[in-house]
CSV table of C-alpha atoms in Angstrom, one decimal:
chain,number,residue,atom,x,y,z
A,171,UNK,CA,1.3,44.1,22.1
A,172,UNK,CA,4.6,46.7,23.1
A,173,UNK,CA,3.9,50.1,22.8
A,174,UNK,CA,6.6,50.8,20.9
A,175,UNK,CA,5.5,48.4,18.1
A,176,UNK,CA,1.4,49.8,18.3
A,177,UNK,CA,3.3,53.4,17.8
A,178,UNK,CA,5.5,52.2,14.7
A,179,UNK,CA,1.9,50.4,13.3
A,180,UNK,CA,-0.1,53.5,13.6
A,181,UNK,CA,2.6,56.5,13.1
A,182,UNK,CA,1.1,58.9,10.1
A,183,UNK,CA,3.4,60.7,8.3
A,184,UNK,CA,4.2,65.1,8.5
A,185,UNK,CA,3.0,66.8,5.3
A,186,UNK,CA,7.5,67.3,4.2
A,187,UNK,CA,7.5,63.7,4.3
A,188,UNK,CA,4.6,63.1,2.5
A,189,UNK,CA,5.6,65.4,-0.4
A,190,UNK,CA,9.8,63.8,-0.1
A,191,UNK,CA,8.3,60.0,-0.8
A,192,UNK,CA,6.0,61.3,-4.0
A,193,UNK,CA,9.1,62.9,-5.3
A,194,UNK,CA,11.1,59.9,-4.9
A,195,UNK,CA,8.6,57.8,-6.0
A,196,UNK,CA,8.5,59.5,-9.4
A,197,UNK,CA,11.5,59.5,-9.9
A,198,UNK,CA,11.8,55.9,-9.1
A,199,UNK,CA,9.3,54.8,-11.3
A,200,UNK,CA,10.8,57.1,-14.2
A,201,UNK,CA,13.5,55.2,-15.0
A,202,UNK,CA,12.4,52.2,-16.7
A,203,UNK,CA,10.9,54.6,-19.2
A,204,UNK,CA,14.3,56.4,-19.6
A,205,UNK,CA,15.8,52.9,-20.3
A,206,UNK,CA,13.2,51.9,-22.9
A,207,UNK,CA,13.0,55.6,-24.8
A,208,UNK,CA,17.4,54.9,-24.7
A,209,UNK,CA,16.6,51.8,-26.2
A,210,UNK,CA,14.8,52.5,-28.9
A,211,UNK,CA,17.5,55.8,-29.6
A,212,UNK,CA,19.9,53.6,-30.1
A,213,UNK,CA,18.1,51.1,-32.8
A,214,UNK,CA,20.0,51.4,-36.4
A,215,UNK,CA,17.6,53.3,-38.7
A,216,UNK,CA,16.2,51.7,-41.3
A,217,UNK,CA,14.9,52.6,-45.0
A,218,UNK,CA,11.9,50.9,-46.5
A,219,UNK,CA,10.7,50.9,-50.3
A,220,UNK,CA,7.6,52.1,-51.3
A,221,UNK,CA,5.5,49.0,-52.7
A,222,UNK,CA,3.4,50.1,-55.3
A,223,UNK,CA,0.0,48.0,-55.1
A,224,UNK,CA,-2.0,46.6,-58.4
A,225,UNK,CA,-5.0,45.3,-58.9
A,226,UNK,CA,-5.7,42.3,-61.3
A,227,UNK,CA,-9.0,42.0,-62.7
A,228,UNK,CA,-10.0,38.6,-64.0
A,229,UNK,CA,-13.5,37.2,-65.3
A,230,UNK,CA,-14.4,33.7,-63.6
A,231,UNK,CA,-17.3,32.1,-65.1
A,232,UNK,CA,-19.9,31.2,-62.5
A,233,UNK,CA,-22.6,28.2,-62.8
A,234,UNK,CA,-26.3,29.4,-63.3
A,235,UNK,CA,-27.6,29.2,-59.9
A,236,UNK,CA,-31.4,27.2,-61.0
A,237,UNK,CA,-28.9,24.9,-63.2
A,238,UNK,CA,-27.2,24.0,-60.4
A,239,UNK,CA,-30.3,23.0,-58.2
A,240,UNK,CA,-31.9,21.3,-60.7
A,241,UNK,CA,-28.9,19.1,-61.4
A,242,UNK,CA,-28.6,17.5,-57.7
A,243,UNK,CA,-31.4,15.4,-55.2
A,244,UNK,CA,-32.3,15.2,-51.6
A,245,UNK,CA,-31.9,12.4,-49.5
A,246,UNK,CA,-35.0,12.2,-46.7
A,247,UNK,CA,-35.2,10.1,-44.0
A,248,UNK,CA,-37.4,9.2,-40.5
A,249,UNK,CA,-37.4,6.8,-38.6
A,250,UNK,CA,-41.0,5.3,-37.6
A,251,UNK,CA,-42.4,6.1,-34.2
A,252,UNK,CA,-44.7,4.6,-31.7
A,253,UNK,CA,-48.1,5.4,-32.9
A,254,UNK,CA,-46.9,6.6,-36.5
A,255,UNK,CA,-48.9,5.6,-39.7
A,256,UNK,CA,-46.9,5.4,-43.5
A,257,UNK,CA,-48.9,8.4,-44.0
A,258,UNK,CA,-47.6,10.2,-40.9
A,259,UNK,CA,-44.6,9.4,-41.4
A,260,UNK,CA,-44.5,10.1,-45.0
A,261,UNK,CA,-45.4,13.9,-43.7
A,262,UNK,CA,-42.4,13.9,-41.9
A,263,UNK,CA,-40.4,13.7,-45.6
A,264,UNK,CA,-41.7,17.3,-46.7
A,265,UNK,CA,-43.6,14.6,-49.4
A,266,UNK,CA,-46.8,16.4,-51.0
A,267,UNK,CA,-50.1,15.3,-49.8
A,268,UNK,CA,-51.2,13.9,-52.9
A,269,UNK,CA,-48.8,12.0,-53.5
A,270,UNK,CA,-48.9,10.1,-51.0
A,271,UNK,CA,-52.5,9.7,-51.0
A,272,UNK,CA,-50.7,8.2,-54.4
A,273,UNK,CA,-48.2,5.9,-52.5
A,274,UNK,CA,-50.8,4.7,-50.2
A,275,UNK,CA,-53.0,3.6,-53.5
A,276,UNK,CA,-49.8,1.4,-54.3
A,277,UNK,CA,-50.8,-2.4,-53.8
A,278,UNK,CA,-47.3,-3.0,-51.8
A,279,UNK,CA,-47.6,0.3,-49.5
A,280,UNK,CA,-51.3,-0.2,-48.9
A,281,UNK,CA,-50.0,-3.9,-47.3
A,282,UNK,CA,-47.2,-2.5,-45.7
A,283,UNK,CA,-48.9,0.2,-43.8
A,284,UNK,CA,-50.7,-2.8,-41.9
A,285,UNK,CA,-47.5,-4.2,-40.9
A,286,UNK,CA,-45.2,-0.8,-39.9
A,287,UNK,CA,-43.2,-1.7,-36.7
A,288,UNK,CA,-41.7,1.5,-34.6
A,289,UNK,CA,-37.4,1.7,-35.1
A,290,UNK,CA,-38.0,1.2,-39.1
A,291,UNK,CA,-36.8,3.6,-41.7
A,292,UNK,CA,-38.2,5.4,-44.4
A,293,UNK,CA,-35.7,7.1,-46.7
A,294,UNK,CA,-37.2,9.0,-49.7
A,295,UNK,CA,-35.0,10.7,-52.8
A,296,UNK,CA,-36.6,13.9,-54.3
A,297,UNK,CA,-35.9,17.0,-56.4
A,298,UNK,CA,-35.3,20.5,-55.2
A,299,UNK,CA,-38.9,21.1,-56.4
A,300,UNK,CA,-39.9,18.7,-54.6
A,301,UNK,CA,-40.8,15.8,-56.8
A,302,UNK,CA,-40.7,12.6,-55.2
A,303,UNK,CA,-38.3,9.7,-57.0
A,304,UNK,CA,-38.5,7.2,-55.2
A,305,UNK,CA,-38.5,5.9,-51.5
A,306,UNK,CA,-37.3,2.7,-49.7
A,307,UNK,CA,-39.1,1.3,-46.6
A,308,UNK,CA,-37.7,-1.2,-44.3
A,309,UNK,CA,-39.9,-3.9,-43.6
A,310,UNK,CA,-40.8,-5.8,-40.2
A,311,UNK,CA,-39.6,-8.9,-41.9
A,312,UNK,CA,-38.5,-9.7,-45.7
A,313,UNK,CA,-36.7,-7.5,-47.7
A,314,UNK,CA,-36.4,-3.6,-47.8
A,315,UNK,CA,-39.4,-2.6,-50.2
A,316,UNK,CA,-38.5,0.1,-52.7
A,317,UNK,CA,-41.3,2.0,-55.0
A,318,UNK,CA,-40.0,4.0,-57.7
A,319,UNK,CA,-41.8,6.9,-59.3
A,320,UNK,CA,-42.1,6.5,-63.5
A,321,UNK,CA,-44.1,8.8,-65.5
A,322,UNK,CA,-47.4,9.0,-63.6
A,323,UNK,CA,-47.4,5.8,-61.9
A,324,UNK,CA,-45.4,4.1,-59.2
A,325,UNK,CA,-43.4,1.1,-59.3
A,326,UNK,CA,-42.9,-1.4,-56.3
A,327,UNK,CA,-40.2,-4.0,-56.1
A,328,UNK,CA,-38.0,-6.0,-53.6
A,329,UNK,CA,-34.5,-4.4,-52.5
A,330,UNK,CA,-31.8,-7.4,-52.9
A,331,UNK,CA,-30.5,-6.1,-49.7
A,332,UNK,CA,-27.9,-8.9,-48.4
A,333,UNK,CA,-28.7,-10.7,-45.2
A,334,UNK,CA,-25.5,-11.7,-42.5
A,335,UNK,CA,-25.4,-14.6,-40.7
A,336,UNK,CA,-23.9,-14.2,-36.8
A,337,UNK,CA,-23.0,-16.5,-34.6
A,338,UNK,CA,-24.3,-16.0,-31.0
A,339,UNK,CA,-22.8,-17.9,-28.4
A,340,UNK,CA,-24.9,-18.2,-24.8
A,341,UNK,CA,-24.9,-19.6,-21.2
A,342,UNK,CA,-27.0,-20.1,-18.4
A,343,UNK,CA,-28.2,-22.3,-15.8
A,344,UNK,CA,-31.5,-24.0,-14.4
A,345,UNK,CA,-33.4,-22.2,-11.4
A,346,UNK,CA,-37.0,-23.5,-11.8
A,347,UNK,CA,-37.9,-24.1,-15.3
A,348,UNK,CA,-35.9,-24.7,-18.7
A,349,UNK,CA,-38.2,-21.8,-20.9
A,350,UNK,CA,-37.4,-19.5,-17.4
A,351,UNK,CA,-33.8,-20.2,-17.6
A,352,UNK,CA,-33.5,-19.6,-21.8
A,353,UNK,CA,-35.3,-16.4,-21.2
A,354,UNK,CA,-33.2,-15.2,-18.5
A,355,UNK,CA,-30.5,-16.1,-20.9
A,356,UNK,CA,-31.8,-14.0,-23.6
A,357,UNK,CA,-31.9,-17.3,-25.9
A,358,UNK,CA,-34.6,-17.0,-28.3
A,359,UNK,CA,-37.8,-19.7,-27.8
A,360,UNK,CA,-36.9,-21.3,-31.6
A,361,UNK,CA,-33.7,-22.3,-30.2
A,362,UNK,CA,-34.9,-23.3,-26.6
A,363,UNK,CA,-37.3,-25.4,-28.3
A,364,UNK,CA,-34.7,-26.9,-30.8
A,365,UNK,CA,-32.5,-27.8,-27.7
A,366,UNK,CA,-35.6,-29.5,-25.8
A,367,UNK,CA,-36.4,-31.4,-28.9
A,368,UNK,CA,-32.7,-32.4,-29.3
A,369,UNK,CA,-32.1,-33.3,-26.0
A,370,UNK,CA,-35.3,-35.2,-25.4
A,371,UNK,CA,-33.7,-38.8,-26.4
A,372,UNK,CA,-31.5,-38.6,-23.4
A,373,UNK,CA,-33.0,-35.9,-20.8
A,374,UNK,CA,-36.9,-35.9,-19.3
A,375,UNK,CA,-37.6,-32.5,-19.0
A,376,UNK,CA,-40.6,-33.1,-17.3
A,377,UNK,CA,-38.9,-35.7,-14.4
A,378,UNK,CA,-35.5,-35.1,-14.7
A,379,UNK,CA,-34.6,-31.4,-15.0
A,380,UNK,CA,-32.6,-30.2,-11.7
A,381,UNK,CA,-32.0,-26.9,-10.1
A,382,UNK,CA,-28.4,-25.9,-11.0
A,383,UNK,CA,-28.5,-27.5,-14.3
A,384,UNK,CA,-26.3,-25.9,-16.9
A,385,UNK,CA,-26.5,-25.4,-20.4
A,386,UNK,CA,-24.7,-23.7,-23.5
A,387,UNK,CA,-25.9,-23.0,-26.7
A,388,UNK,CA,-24.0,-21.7,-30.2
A,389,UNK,CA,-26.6,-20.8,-32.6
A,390,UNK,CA,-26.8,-18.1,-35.4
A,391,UNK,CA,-28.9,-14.4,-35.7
A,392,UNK,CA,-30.0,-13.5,-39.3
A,393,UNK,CA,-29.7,-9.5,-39.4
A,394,UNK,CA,-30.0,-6.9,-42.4
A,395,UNK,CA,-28.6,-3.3,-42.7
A,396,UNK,CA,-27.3,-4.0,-39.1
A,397,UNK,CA,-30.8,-5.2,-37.6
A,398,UNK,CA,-31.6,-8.5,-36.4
A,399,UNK,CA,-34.4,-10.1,-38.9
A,400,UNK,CA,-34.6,-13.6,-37.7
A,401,UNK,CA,-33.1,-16.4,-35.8
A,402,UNK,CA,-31.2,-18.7,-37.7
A,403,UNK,CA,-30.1,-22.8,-36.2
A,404,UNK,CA,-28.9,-24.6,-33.2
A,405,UNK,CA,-25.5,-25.3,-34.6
A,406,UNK,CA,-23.9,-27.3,-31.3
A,407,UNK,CA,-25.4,-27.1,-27.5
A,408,UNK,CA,-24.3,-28.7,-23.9
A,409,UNK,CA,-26.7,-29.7,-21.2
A,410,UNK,CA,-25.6,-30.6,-17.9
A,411,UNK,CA,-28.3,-32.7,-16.0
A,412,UNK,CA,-27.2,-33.7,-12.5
A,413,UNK,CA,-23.8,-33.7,-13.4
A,414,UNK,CA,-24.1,-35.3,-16.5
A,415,UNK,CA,-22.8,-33.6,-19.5
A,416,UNK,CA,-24.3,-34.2,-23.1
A,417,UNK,CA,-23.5,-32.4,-26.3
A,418,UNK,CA,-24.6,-32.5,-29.7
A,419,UNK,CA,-23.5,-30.4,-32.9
A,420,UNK,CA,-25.1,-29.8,-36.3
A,421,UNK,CA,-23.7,-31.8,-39.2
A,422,UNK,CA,-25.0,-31.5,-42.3
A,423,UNK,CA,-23.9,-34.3,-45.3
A,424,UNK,CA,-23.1,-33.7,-48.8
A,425,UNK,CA,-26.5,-33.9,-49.7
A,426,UNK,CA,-27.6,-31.1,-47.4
A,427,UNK,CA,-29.6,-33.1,-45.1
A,428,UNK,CA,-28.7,-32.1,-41.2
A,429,UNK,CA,-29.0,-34.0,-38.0
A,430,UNK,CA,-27.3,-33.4,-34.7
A,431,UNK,CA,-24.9,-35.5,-33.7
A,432,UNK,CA,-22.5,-36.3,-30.5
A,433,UNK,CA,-18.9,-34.8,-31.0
A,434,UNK,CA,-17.4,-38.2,-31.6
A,435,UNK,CA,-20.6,-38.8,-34.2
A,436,UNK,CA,-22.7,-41.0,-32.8
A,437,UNK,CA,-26.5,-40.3,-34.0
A,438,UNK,CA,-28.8,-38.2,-31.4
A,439,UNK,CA,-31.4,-38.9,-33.2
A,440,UNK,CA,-32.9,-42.7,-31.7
A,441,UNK,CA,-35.7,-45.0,-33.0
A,442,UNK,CA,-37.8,-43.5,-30.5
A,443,UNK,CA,-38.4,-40.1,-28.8
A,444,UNK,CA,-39.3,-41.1,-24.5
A,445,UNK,CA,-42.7,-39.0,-24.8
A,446,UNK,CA,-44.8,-37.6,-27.1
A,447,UNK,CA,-45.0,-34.3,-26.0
A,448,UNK,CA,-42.4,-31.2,-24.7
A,449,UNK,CA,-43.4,-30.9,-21.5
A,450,UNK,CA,-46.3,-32.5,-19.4
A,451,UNK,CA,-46.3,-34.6,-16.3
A,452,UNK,CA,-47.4,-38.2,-15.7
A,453,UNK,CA,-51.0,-38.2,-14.0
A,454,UNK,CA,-51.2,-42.0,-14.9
A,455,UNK,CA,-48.5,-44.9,-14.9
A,456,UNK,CA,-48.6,-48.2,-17.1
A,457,UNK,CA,-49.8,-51.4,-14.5
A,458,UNK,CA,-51.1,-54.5,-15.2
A,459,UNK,CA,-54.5,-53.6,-12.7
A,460,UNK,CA,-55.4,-50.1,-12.2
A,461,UNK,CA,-58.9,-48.6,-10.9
A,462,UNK,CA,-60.3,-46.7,-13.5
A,463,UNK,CA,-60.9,-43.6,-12.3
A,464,UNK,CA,-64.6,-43.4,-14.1
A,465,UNK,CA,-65.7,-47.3,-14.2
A,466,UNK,CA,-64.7,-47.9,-10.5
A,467,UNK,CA,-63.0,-51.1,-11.2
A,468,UNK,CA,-59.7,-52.2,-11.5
A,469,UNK,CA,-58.8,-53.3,-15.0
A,470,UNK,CA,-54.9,-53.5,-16.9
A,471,UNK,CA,-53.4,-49.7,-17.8
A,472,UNK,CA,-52.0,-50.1,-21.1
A,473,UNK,CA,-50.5,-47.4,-21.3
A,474,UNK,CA,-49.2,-44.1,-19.7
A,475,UNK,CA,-51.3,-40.5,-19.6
A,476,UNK,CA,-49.6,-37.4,-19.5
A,477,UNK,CA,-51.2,-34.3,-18.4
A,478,UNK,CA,-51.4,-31.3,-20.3
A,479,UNK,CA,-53.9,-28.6,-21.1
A,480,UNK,CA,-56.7,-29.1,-24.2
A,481,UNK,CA,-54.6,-28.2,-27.3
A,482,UNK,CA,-51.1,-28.8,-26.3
A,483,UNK,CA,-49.6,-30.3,-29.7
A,484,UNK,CA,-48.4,-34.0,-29.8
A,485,UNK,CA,-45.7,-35.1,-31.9
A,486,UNK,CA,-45.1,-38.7,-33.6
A,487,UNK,CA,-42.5,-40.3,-31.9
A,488,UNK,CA,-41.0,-41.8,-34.5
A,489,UNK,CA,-40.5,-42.4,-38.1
A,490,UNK,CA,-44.0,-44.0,-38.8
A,491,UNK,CA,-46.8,-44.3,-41.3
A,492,UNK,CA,-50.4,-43.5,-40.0
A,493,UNK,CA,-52.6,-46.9,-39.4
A,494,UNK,CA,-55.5,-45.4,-37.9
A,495,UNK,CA,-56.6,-41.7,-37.3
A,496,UNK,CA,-60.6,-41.5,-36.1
A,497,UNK,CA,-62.9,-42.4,-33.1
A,498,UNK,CA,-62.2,-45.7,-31.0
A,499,UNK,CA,-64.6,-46.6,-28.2
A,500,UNK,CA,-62.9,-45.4,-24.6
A,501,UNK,CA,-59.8,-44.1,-26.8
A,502,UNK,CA,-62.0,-41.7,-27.8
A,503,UNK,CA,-60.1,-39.7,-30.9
A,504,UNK,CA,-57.4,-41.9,-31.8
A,505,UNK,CA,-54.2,-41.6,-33.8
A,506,UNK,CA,-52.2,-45.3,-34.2
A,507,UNK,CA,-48.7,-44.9,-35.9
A,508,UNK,CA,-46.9,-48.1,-37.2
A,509,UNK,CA,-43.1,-48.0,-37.6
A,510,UNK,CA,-40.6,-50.6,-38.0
A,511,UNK,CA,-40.1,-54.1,-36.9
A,512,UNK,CA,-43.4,-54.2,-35.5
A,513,UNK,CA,-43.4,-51.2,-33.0
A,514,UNK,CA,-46.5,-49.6,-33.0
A,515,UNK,CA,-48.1,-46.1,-30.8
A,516,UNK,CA,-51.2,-45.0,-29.8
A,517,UNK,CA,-52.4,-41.5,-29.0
A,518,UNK,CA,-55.8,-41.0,-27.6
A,519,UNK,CA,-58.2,-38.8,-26.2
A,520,UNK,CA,-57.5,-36.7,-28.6
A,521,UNK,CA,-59.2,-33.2,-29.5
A,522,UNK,CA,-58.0,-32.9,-33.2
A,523,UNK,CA,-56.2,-34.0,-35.7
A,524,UNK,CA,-53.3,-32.1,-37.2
A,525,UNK,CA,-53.9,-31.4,-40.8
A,526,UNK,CA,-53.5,-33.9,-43.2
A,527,UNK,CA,-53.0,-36.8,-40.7
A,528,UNK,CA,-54.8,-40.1,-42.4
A,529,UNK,CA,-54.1,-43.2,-42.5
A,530,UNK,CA,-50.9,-44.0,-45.2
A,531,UNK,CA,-49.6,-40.7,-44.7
A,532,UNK,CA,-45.9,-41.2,-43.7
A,533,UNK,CA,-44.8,-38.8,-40.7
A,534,UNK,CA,-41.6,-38.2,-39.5
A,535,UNK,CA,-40.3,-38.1,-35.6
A,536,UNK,CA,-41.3,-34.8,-34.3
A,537,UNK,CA,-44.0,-34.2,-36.8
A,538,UNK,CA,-47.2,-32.9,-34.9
A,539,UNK,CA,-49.7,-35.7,-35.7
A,540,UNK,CA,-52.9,-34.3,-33.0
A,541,UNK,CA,-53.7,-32.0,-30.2
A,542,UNK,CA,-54.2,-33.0,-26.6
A,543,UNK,CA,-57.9,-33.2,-25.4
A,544,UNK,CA,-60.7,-35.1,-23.3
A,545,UNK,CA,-62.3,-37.2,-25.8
A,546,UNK,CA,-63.4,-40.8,-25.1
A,547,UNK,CA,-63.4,-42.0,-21.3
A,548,UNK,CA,-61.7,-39.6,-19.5
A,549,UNK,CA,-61.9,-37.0,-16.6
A,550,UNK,CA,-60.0,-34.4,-18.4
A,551,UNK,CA,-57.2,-33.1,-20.5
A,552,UNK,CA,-54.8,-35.7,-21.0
A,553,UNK,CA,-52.8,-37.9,-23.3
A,554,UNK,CA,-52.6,-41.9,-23.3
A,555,UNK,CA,-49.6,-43.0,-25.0
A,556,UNK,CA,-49.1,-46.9,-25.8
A,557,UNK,CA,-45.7,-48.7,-27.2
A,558,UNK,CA,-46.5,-51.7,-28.8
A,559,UNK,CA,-44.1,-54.3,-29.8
A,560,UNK,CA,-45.9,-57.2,-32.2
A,561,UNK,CA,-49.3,-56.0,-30.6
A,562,UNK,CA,-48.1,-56.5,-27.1
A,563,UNK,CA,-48.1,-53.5,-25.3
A,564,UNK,CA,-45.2,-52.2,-23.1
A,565,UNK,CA,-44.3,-49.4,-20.2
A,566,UNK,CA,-43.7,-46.3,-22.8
A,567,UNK,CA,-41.1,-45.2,-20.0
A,568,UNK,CA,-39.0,-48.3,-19.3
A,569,UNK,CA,-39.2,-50.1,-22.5
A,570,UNK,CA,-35.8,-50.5,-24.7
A,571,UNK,CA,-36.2,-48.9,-28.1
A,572,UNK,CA,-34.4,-49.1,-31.3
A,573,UNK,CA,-31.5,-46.8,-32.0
A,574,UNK,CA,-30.0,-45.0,-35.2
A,575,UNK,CA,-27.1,-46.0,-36.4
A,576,UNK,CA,-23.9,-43.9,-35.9
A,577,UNK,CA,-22.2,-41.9,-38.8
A,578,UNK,CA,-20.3,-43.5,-42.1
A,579,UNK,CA,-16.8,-44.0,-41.9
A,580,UNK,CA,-16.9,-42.1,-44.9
A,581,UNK,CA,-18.6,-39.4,-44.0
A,582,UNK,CA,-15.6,-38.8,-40.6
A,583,UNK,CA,-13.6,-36.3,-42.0
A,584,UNK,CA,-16.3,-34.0,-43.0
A,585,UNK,CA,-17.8,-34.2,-40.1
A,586,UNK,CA,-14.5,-33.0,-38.0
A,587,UNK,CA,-14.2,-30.6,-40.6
A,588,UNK,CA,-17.5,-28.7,-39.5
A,589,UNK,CA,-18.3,-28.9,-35.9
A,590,UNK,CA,-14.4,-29.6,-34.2
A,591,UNK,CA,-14.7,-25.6,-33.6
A,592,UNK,CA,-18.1,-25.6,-32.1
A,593,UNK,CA,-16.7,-28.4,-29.8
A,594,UNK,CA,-13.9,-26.7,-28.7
A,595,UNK,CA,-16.3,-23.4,-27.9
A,596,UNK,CA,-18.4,-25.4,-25.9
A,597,UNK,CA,-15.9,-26.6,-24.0
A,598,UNK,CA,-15.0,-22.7,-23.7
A,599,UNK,CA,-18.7,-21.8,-22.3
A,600,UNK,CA,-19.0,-24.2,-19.5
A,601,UNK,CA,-20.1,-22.3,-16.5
A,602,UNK,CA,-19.7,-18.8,-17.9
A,603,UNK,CA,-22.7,-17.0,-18.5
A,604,UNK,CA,-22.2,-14.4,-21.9
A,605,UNK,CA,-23.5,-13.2,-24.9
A,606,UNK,CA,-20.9,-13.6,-28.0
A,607,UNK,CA,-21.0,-12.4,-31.6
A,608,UNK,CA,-17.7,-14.5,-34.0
């Protein structure tokens, strides 16, 4: 750095110059103030008149406070928690210990504390003292139950609280199993199972199901006070089986009955369901010489087994009355259905019999007529199933079987009316995979 410029940096000022710069820094710094104090001399002056102030006294009636109290109520509420009990939760509500040992005497709360379920509400209405009017409590599943306080007893009854339909709309696809898939899919089992059932006439699920399948499904959710109670019908579904699309929606007639139905209203519903049970697998073919696997010798198969654990249920499959429901030599227990122009099934090696299945009680496809099990000749759990056509028997899996016939003419219009719009929504899911409320 020049010395001339480290002199100028660090030159300290003589004592005269010291005292000259405070001057004329006061001096400086005086004026503004000279300005303002000029200002304000040259402002007009200005006369004000005295306001004389008075005070207005006025009587306002005021409400007895205890009046007041005693005319209004209190609105409690809880919700019920993991681990609660009613009378927990009743604590909760500031609601005296005796009377809800009261409550809990009630023939509708004593049930319902059995049946609580944490997220529920509990709203009571009380005094300001205290006294307890009446409280509502939100059941697992039925309507709200509401107990009412008269005189010295309490009163239960059933809230008329109004339940919504929604429609949920839903997609997904095949990796390994159909119930895998639907629950990926967040589809409820009621409707998985519907769409197995309605699907069976034309789709295997035991043989024929495919990785990559797709499938769609409208159906609704019953809900009350904005919580889902209850899942409601199938109302139209797709399934795409190696590339092969099939759709059905719900139609019902004037009469109220309802069937599914193909979009251009031919019946789903055929003569014959292809087996007798959801899902199994084939441990035994129909042949004409077989070695029986416990007599070592060949004799004719008349039939086909499907495998499935003790218990699985077996449904008819087909509109039938029962011929024959007991114990038959190698059949074991036995359950023989006869149906129209001479068809006949058999079911055997039975473990039970569903309730009320006898002979001349009439059964309608899908009805469960019996429960898989090891009775007879046999080396376990299975099922023999037999189609018989004028007591000849056939291959259950190959055989052709009757039909149903395809919608009126008559009944066309009506049936457009209600399911064109689940068509078209179908059409809308295919290959997306969401979760819709209409």
């Amino acid at each position: 750095m020049p010395l001339t410029k480290l002199r100028i940096l660090t030159y300290r000022m003589t004592g005269a110059e010291r005292r000259f710069s405070l001057r004329t820094l006061v001096a400086l710094s005086s004026l503004p103030l000279f300005g303002v104090v000029a200002a304000f001399g040259l402002a007009p002056d200005t006369t004000t008149t005295d306001i004389t102030p008075e005070t207005i006294t006025e009587a306002i009636a005021l409400p007895t406070l205890a009046g007041a109290a005693n005319s209004g109520t209190f609105e409690r509420e809880t919700v019920i928690q993991s681990g609660d009990t009613i009378a927990s939760a009743l604590g909760r509500l500031k609601i005296d210990e005796l009377e809800i040992q009261r409550l809990l005497a009630t023939d509708a709360v004593r049930q319902l504390a059995t049946n609580i379920r944490a997220g529920k509400h509990i709203q009571a209405t009380t005094t300001p003292d205290g006294q307890l009017l009446s409280i509502r409590f939100e059941r697992r599943d039925g309507p709200t139950l509401t107990v009412l306080h008269q005189g010295d007893s309490y009163i239960a009854q059933d809230s008329s609280d109004q339940v919504e339909s929604r429609v949920v709309m839903r997609s997904g696809h095949i990796v390994s199993s159909l119930y895998g898939a639907t629950d990926s899919a967040g589809i409820p089992d009621k409707i998985a199972d519907k769409m197995a059932e309605t699907f069976s006439t034309n789709i295997d699920f035991r043989e024929d199901l495919r990785r990559g399948d797709t499938f769609s499904v409208i159906y609704t959710v019953n809900y009350r006070n904005g919580e889902p109670i209850s899942t409601g019908n199938l109302l139209a579904a797709e399934f795409v089986n190696a590339g092969k699309a099939y759709r059905v929606v719900l139609y019902r007639d004037a009469s109220g009955h309802e069937s599914y139905y193909t979009p251009e209203g031919l019946s789903l519903k055929k003569g014959f369901l292809r087996s007798p049970l959801e899902f199994s697998r084939v441990t035994s073919n129909f042949s004409s010489s077989r070695m029986h696997p416990v007599l070592g010798y060949a004799r004719a198969h008349t039939g086909v087994d499907f495998g499935a654990p003790t218990g699985t249920r077996v449904k008819a499959t087909g509109d039938a009355t029962v011929e024959f429901a007991g114990r038959r030599g190698g059949y074991g227990n036995l359950v023989i259905l006869r149906h129209q122009n001479g068809y006949e099934t058999y079911y055997g090696h039975l473990s039970a019999f569903a309730p009320g299945i006898r002979r001349g009680r009439a059964v309608s496809q899908g009805d469960i007529i019996a429960y898989v099990g090891a009775t007879g000749v046999a080396t376990g759990p299975h099922l023999h199933y037999e189609v018989r056509i004028a007591g000849k028997p056939y291959n259950p899996l190959s055989v052709k079987l009757p039909g149903s016939p395809p919608l009126a003419a008559a009944q066309r219009a009506r049936f457009l009316q209600q399911t064109a719009s689940w068509s078209e929504k179908l059409g809308l899911l295919r290959g997306t995979n969401l979760a819709a409320l209409d």
